[in-house]
Amino acid sequence: MEEEVGQVVLLGLWGSSRCTRVALALKLKGIPYKYVEEDLTNKSELLLKSNPVHQKVPVLLHNGKAIAESLVILEYIEETWNHTSKLLPHDPYQRAKVRFWVNYFDQKIASASYTIFLSKGEEREKEIEKMSEIIRVFIEGVKRDLGDNFPYSKGKSLGLLDIVVGTQACNYKAAHEALKMEVIHSHMNSEFLSWVDALKEHPTMKETLPPHDKLVANLTEKFGPLN
Ligand SMILES: N[C@@H](CCC(=O)N[C@@H](CS)C(=O)NCC(=O)O)C(=O)O
């Protein structure tokens, strides 16, 4: 297999959803790879050389060629290993719609959740309300645009949007535990949470997500109520 796929190395960070999404895509495609954990307080020469512009993980090295930015890497994986399970639909218009919502998720939901982590008290509650509205718009749009492909249900293969949503949002219970509050309200975003809970049961998703307790400890240390 290595002869067919070449040498694949992922430079990553265990708790980063950007890195987990790449690991998950590789596993779904059945691509063997070597994983190298980076220490962001002491970045390796290889990381600095491979991603000189942003100096961030993830970076994928394919036969020594470096690819940076998680969404770019996912597209590269899809184009390079296109004989195995597809991450994007066949129809170009449907592909455009998936990409639109993947970008919305990254730009709006991922950054809203980061703002929640960084805020405190009443401000944190306001940010949670804002994210709830962003998620509502997301779900309405995904249902309208992706129809049949939404929501994910048991037994279906995971697509690009499932990968991006799942690797970040499947950790929501760890965030609730660490912050000691509901970051995503079950009464306001129930459809989103049902989607996420179904994704969490996918066997490859399950084995790729970071360990719950380790994540709770990490988030508590960085963003918990005492910080
Ligand atoms: N847009 C980038 C974001 C990657 C990113 O933010 N990586 C973080 C870890 S989650 C990082 O490497 N941070 C190191 C730094 O900022 O110096 C992507 O999607 O790949």
mmCIF file of C-alpha atoms and ligand atoms in Angstrom:
data_model
loop_
_atom_site.group_PDB
_atom_site.id
_atom_site.type_symbol
_atom_site.label_atom_id
_atom_site.label_comp_id
_atom_site.label_asym_id
_atom_site.label_seq_id
_atom_site.Cartn_x
_atom_site.Cartn_y
_atom_site.Cartn_z
ATOM 1 C CA MET A 1 0.000 0.000 0.000
ATOM 2 C CA GLU A 2 2.814 2.425 0.892
ATOM 3 C CA GLU A 3 4.178 2.019 -2.630
ATOM 4 C CA GLU A 4 0.828 3.068 -4.080
ATOM 5 C CA VAL A 5 0.168 6.024 -1.795
ATOM 6 C CA GLY A 6 3.741 7.138 -1.220
ATOM 7 C CA GLN A 7 5.017 8.397 2.094
ATOM 8 C CA VAL A 8 2.433 10.357 4.080
ATOM 9 C CA VAL A 9 3.260 12.268 7.268
ATOM 10 C CA LEU A 10 0.912 14.424 9.342
ATOM 11 C CA LEU A 11 2.364 17.085 11.629
ATOM 12 C CA GLY A 12 -0.331 17.727 14.223
ATOM 13 C CA LEU A 13 -1.462 18.515 17.717
ATOM 14 C CA TRP A 14 -3.655 16.026 19.595
ATOM 15 C CA GLY A 15 -6.325 18.465 20.813
ATOM 16 C CA SER A 16 -6.658 20.457 17.588
ATOM 17 C CA SER A 17 -9.817 19.826 15.569
ATOM 18 C CA ARG A 18 -7.973 21.203 12.488
ATOM 19 C CA CYS A 19 -5.537 18.316 12.805
ATOM 20 C CA THR A 20 -8.144 15.713 13.736
ATOM 21 C CA ARG A 21 -10.094 16.509 10.562
ATOM 22 C CA VAL A 22 -7.047 15.642 8.449
ATOM 23 C CA ALA A 23 -6.359 12.424 10.389
ATOM 24 C CA LEU A 24 -10.001 11.404 9.971
ATOM 25 C CA ALA A 25 -9.994 12.040 6.208
ATOM 26 C CA LEU A 26 -6.835 9.933 5.801
ATOM 27 C CA LYS A 27 -8.352 7.079 7.795
ATOM 28 C CA LEU A 28 -11.633 7.202 5.865
ATOM 29 C CA LYS A 29 -9.656 6.971 2.631
ATOM 30 C CA GLY A 30 -7.606 4.103 4.046
ATOM 31 C CA ILE A 31 -4.314 5.978 3.601
ATOM 32 C CA PRO A 32 -1.548 4.796 5.965
ATOM 33 C CA TYR A 33 0.349 7.722 7.475
ATOM 34 C CA LYS A 34 2.876 8.562 10.122
ATOM 35 C CA TYR A 35 1.717 10.980 12.814
ATOM 36 C CA VAL A 36 4.169 13.444 14.381
ATOM 37 C CA GLU A 37 2.985 15.417 17.417
ATOM 38 C CA GLU A 38 4.261 19.016 17.414
ATOM 39 C CA ASP A 39 5.147 21.048 20.485
ATOM 40 C CA LEU A 40 3.837 24.512 19.652
ATOM 41 C CA THR A 41 6.022 26.099 22.330
ATOM 42 C CA ASN A 42 9.041 24.698 20.543
ATOM 43 C CA LYS A 43 8.105 24.210 16.889
ATOM 44 C CA SER A 44 10.174 21.721 14.949
ATOM 45 C CA GLU A 45 12.440 22.777 12.111
ATOM 46 C CA LEU A 46 10.329 20.564 9.886
ATOM 47 C CA LEU A 47 7.153 22.500 10.749
ATOM 48 C CA LEU A 48 8.818 25.902 10.272
ATOM 49 C CA LYS A 49 10.242 24.821 6.958
ATOM 50 C CA SER A 50 7.023 23.159 5.767
ATOM 51 C CA ASN A 51 4.649 25.985 6.683
ATOM 52 C CA PRO A 52 6.871 29.091 6.669
ATOM 53 C CA VAL A 53 3.965 31.504 6.194
ATOM 54 C CA HIS A 54 1.685 30.543 9.103
ATOM 55 C CA GLN A 55 3.942 28.151 11.057
ATOM 56 C CA LYS A 56 0.848 26.249 12.159
ATOM 57 C CA VAL A 57 -0.364 22.680 12.238
ATOM 58 C CA PRO A 58 -1.712 20.700 10.510
ATOM 59 C CA VAL A 59 0.817 20.134 7.766
ATOM 60 C CA LEU A 60 0.650 17.135 5.455
ATOM 61 C CA LEU A 61 3.840 15.873 3.837
ATOM 62 C CA HIS A 62 3.297 13.705 0.806
ATOM 63 C CA ASN A 63 6.538 12.244 -0.516
ATOM 64 C CA GLY A 64 8.289 15.188 1.123
ATOM 65 C CA LYS A 65 6.019 17.846 -0.452
ATOM 66 C CA ALA A 66 4.330 20.029 2.160
ATOM 67 C CA ILE A 67 0.677 21.106 2.136
ATOM 68 C CA ALA A 68 -0.621 23.528 4.777
ATOM 69 C CA GLU A 69 -4.098 24.741 5.866
ATOM 70 C CA SER A 70 -6.525 22.026 6.884
ATOM 71 C CA LEU A 71 -9.198 22.726 4.251
ATOM 72 C CA VAL A 72 -6.575 22.816 1.502
ATOM 73 C CA ILE A 73 -5.207 19.521 2.824
ATOM 74 C CA LEU A 74 -8.668 17.927 2.793
ATOM 75 C CA GLU A 75 -9.156 18.960 -0.836
ATOM 76 C CA TYR A 76 -5.695 17.581 -1.667
ATOM 77 C CA ILE A 77 -6.549 14.261 -0.031
ATOM 78 C CA GLU A 78 -9.826 14.084 -1.951
ATOM 79 C CA GLU A 79 -8.134 14.819 -5.285
ATOM 80 C CA THR A 80 -5.106 12.604 -4.742
ATOM 81 C CA TRP A 81 -6.874 9.497 -3.470
ATOM 82 C CA ASN A 82 -10.089 9.723 -5.418
ATOM 83 C CA HIS A 83 -10.602 6.028 -6.035
ATOM 84 C CA THR A 84 -11.678 5.351 -2.437
ATOM 85 C CA SER A 85 -14.676 6.716 -0.543
ATOM 86 C CA LYS A 86 -15.533 10.196 -1.794
ATOM 87 C CA LEU A 87 -15.700 13.155 0.553
ATOM 88 C CA LEU A 88 -17.470 15.435 -1.935
ATOM 89 C CA PRO A 89 -20.566 14.828 -4.086
ATOM 90 C CA HIS A 90 -20.189 14.178 -7.820
ATOM 91 C CA ASP A 91 -22.254 17.139 -8.975
ATOM 92 C CA PRO A 92 -20.220 20.415 -9.174
ATOM 93 C CA TYR A 93 -23.126 22.529 -7.900
ATOM 94 C CA GLN A 94 -23.589 20.259 -4.890
ATOM 95 C CA ARG A 95 -19.837 20.371 -4.303
ATOM 96 C CA ALA A 96 -19.987 24.174 -4.326
ATOM 97 C CA LYS A 97 -22.779 24.090 -1.749
ATOM 98 C CA VAL A 98 -20.838 21.745 0.531
ATOM 99 C CA ARG A 99 -17.795 24.021 0.283
ATOM 100 C CA PHE A 100 -19.943 27.067 1.053
ATOM 101 C CA TRP A 101 -21.200 25.517 4.321
ATOM 102 C CA VAL A 102 -17.777 24.147 5.241
ATOM 103 C CA ASN A 103 -16.455 27.697 4.948
ATOM 104 C CA TYR A 104 -19.379 29.113 6.908
ATOM 105 C CA PHE A 105 -18.701 26.592 9.655
ATOM 106 C CA ASP A 106 -15.006 27.464 9.791
ATOM 107 C CA GLN A 107 -15.445 31.197 9.579
ATOM 108 C CA LYS A 108 -18.496 31.635 11.804
ATOM 109 C CA ILE A 109 -19.036 28.702 14.145
ATOM 110 C CA ALA A 110 -15.436 27.765 14.828
ATOM 111 C CA SER A 111 -14.482 31.377 15.531
ATOM 112 C CA ALA A 112 -17.636 31.983 17.633
ATOM 113 C CA SER A 113 -16.746 29.036 19.844
ATOM 114 C CA TYR A 114 -13.214 30.331 20.234
ATOM 115 C CA THR A 115 -14.605 33.728 21.319
ATOM 116 C CA ILE A 116 -16.755 31.926 23.911
ATOM 117 C CA PHE A 117 -13.688 30.229 25.353
ATOM 118 C CA LEU A 118 -11.849 33.534 25.586
ATOM 119 C CA SER A 119 -14.703 35.484 27.207
ATOM 120 C CA LYS A 120 -15.973 35.427 30.777
ATOM 121 C CA GLY A 121 -19.161 35.803 32.835
ATOM 122 C CA GLU A 122 -21.990 37.737 31.210
ATOM 123 C CA GLU A 123 -19.964 38.358 28.081
ATOM 124 C CA ARG A 124 -19.554 34.582 27.686
ATOM 125 C CA GLU A 125 -23.335 34.132 27.967
ATOM 126 C CA LYS A 126 -23.906 36.747 25.261
ATOM 127 C CA GLU A 127 -21.395 35.023 22.981
ATOM 128 C CA ILE A 128 -23.178 31.695 23.549
ATOM 129 C CA GLU A 129 -26.480 33.291 22.452
ATOM 130 C CA LYS A 130 -24.761 34.682 19.341
ATOM 131 C CA MET A 131 -23.360 31.283 18.426
ATOM 132 C CA SER A 132 -26.734 29.682 18.872
ATOM 133 C CA GLU A 133 -28.142 32.013 16.176
ATOM 134 C CA ILE A 134 -25.175 31.288 13.886
ATOM 135 C CA ILE A 135 -25.833 27.550 14.270
ATOM 136 C CA ARG A 136 -29.544 28.084 13.534
ATOM 137 C CA VAL A 137 -28.682 29.821 10.241
ATOM 138 C CA PHE A 138 -26.225 27.013 9.458
ATOM 139 C CA ILE A 139 -28.743 24.227 9.985
ATOM 140 C CA GLU A 140 -31.465 25.997 7.986
ATOM 141 C CA GLY A 141 -29.023 26.565 5.116
ATOM 142 C CA VAL A 142 -27.632 23.041 5.137
ATOM 143 C CA LYS A 143 -31.146 21.587 5.080
ATOM 144 C CA ARG A 144 -32.147 23.877 2.228
ATOM 145 C CA ASP A 145 -28.998 23.365 0.147
ATOM 146 C CA LEU A 146 -27.956 19.809 0.859
ATOM 147 C CA GLY A 147 -31.366 18.232 1.346
ATOM 148 C CA ASP A 148 -30.861 14.510 0.886
ATOM 149 C CA ASN A 149 -27.335 14.513 2.263
ATOM 150 C CA PHE A 150 -28.481 15.942 5.551
ATOM 151 C CA PRO A 151 -28.531 14.945 8.288
ATOM 152 C CA TYR A 152 -25.923 12.240 8.569
ATOM 153 C CA SER A 153 -27.451 8.980 9.733
ATOM 154 C CA LYS A 154 -25.956 5.731 10.913
ATOM 155 C CA GLY A 155 -24.466 3.627 8.139
ATOM 156 C CA LYS A 156 -23.826 6.516 5.701
ATOM 157 C CA SER A 157 -20.267 7.400 4.758
ATOM 158 C CA LEU A 158 -18.888 10.665 6.100
ATOM 159 C CA GLY A 159 -18.546 13.606 3.714
ATOM 160 C CA LEU A 160 -16.422 16.752 3.935
ATOM 161 C CA LEU A 161 -19.011 18.669 5.961
ATOM 162 C CA ASP A 162 -19.491 15.768 8.396
ATOM 163 C CA ILE A 163 -15.728 15.640 8.911
ATOM 164 C CA VAL A 164 -15.381 19.364 9.549
ATOM 165 C CA VAL A 165 -18.451 19.598 11.805
ATOM 166 C CA GLY A 166 -17.830 16.352 13.678
ATOM 167 C CA THR A 167 -14.168 16.803 14.529
ATOM 168 C CA GLN A 168 -14.938 20.128 16.163
ATOM 169 C CA ALA A 169 -18.463 19.794 17.520
ATOM 170 C CA CYS A 170 -18.333 16.184 18.775
ATOM 171 C CA ASN A 171 -16.272 17.588 21.631
ATOM 172 C CA TYR A 172 -19.093 19.823 22.877
ATOM 173 C CA LYS A 173 -19.623 17.811 26.077
ATOM 174 C CA ALA A 174 -15.973 18.312 27.017
ATOM 175 C CA ALA A 175 -16.495 22.077 26.584
ATOM 176 C CA HIS A 176 -19.652 21.960 28.748
ATOM 177 C CA GLU A 177 -17.766 20.117 31.484
ATOM 178 C CA ALA A 178 -14.749 22.403 31.381
ATOM 179 C CA LEU A 179 -16.675 25.689 31.325
ATOM 180 C CA LYS A 180 -19.387 24.336 33.630
ATOM 181 C CA MET A 181 -22.093 25.685 31.336
ATOM 182 C CA GLU A 182 -23.961 24.727 28.155
ATOM 183 C CA VAL A 183 -22.055 26.155 25.212
ATOM 184 C CA ILE A 184 -24.579 24.770 22.730
ATOM 185 C CA HIS A 185 -28.155 24.884 23.996
ATOM 186 C CA SER A 186 -30.058 21.657 23.447
ATOM 187 C CA HIS A 187 -33.408 23.501 23.298
ATOM 188 C CA MET A 188 -32.227 25.951 20.614
ATOM 189 C CA ASN A 189 -29.926 23.806 18.490
ATOM 190 C CA SER A 190 -31.457 20.353 18.860
ATOM 191 C CA GLU A 191 -31.142 19.410 15.176
ATOM 192 C CA PHE A 192 -27.483 20.377 15.170
ATOM 193 C CA LEU A 193 -26.816 18.345 18.305
ATOM 194 C CA SER A 194 -28.665 15.283 16.936
ATOM 195 C CA TRP A 195 -26.442 15.464 13.852
ATOM 196 C CA VAL A 196 -23.339 15.762 16.014
ATOM 197 C CA ASP A 197 -24.400 12.934 18.335
ATOM 198 C CA ALA A 198 -24.949 10.664 15.319
ATOM 199 C CA LEU A 199 -21.526 11.610 13.923
ATOM 200 C CA LYS A 200 -19.934 10.747 17.256
ATOM 201 C CA GLU A 201 -21.126 7.174 16.861
ATOM 202 C CA HIS A 202 -19.345 6.669 13.546
ATOM 203 C CA PRO A 203 -16.569 4.147 14.358
ATOM 204 C CA THR A 204 -13.767 6.037 12.579
ATOM 205 C CA MET A 205 -14.877 9.345 14.085
ATOM 206 C CA LYS A 206 -14.945 7.708 17.510
ATOM 207 C CA GLU A 207 -11.427 6.327 17.249
ATOM 208 C CA THR A 208 -10.018 9.615 15.901
ATOM 209 C CA LEU A 209 -11.500 12.132 18.357
ATOM 210 C CA PRO A 210 -9.213 13.142 21.230
ATOM 211 C CA PRO A 211 -9.845 11.376 24.570
ATOM 212 C CA HIS A 212 -12.713 13.112 26.408
ATOM 213 C CA ASP A 213 -11.060 13.290 29.851
ATOM 214 C CA LYS A 214 -7.770 14.594 28.492
ATOM 215 C CA LEU A 215 -9.646 17.295 26.585
ATOM 216 C CA VAL A 216 -11.719 18.308 29.631
ATOM 217 C CA ALA A 217 -8.522 18.635 31.686
ATOM 218 C CA ASN A 218 -6.844 20.687 28.950
ATOM 219 C CA LEU A 219 -9.823 23.031 28.419
ATOM 220 C CA THR A 220 -10.352 23.423 32.180
ATOM 221 C CA GLU A 221 -6.751 24.451 32.643
ATOM 222 C CA LYS A 222 -6.916 27.003 29.835
ATOM 223 C CA PHE A 223 -10.478 28.327 30.009
ATOM 224 C CA GLY A 224 -12.213 26.884 33.110
ATOM 225 C CA PRO A 225 -14.162 29.016 35.620
ATOM 226 C CA LEU A 226 -11.104 29.587 37.817
ATOM 227 C CA ASN A 227 -9.029 31.088 35.022
HETATM 228 N N1 LIG B 1 -6.474 27.938 9.252
HETATM 229 C C1 LIG B 1 -5.585 26.951 9.811
HETATM 230 C C2 LIG B 1 -5.548 27.098 11.300
HETATM 231 C C3 LIG B 1 -4.536 26.171 11.942
HETATM 232 C C4 LIG B 1 -4.287 26.529 13.389
HETATM 233 O O1 LIG B 1 -4.847 27.511 13.932
HETATM 234 N N2 LIG B 1 -3.418 25.746 14.018
HETATM 235 C C5 LIG B 1 -3.055 26.010 15.388
HETATM 236 C C6 LIG B 1 -3.352 24.776 16.243
HETATM 237 S S1 LIG B 1 -5.091 24.493 16.266
HETATM 238 C C7 LIG B 1 -1.562 26.279 15.458
HETATM 239 O O2 LIG B 1 -0.778 25.590 14.872
HETATM 240 N N3 LIG B 1 -1.174 27.314 16.202
HETATM 241 C C8 LIG B 1 0.205 27.646 16.378
HETATM 242 C C9 LIG B 1 0.464 29.118 16.367
HETATM 243 O O3 LIG B 1 -0.511 29.895 16.247
HETATM 244 O O4 LIG B 1 1.614 29.515 16.497
HETATM 245 C C10 LIG B 1 -6.031 25.560 9.381
HETATM 246 O O5 LIG B 1 -7.249 25.347 9.204
HETATM 247 O O6 LIG B 1 -5.170 24.698 9.182
#
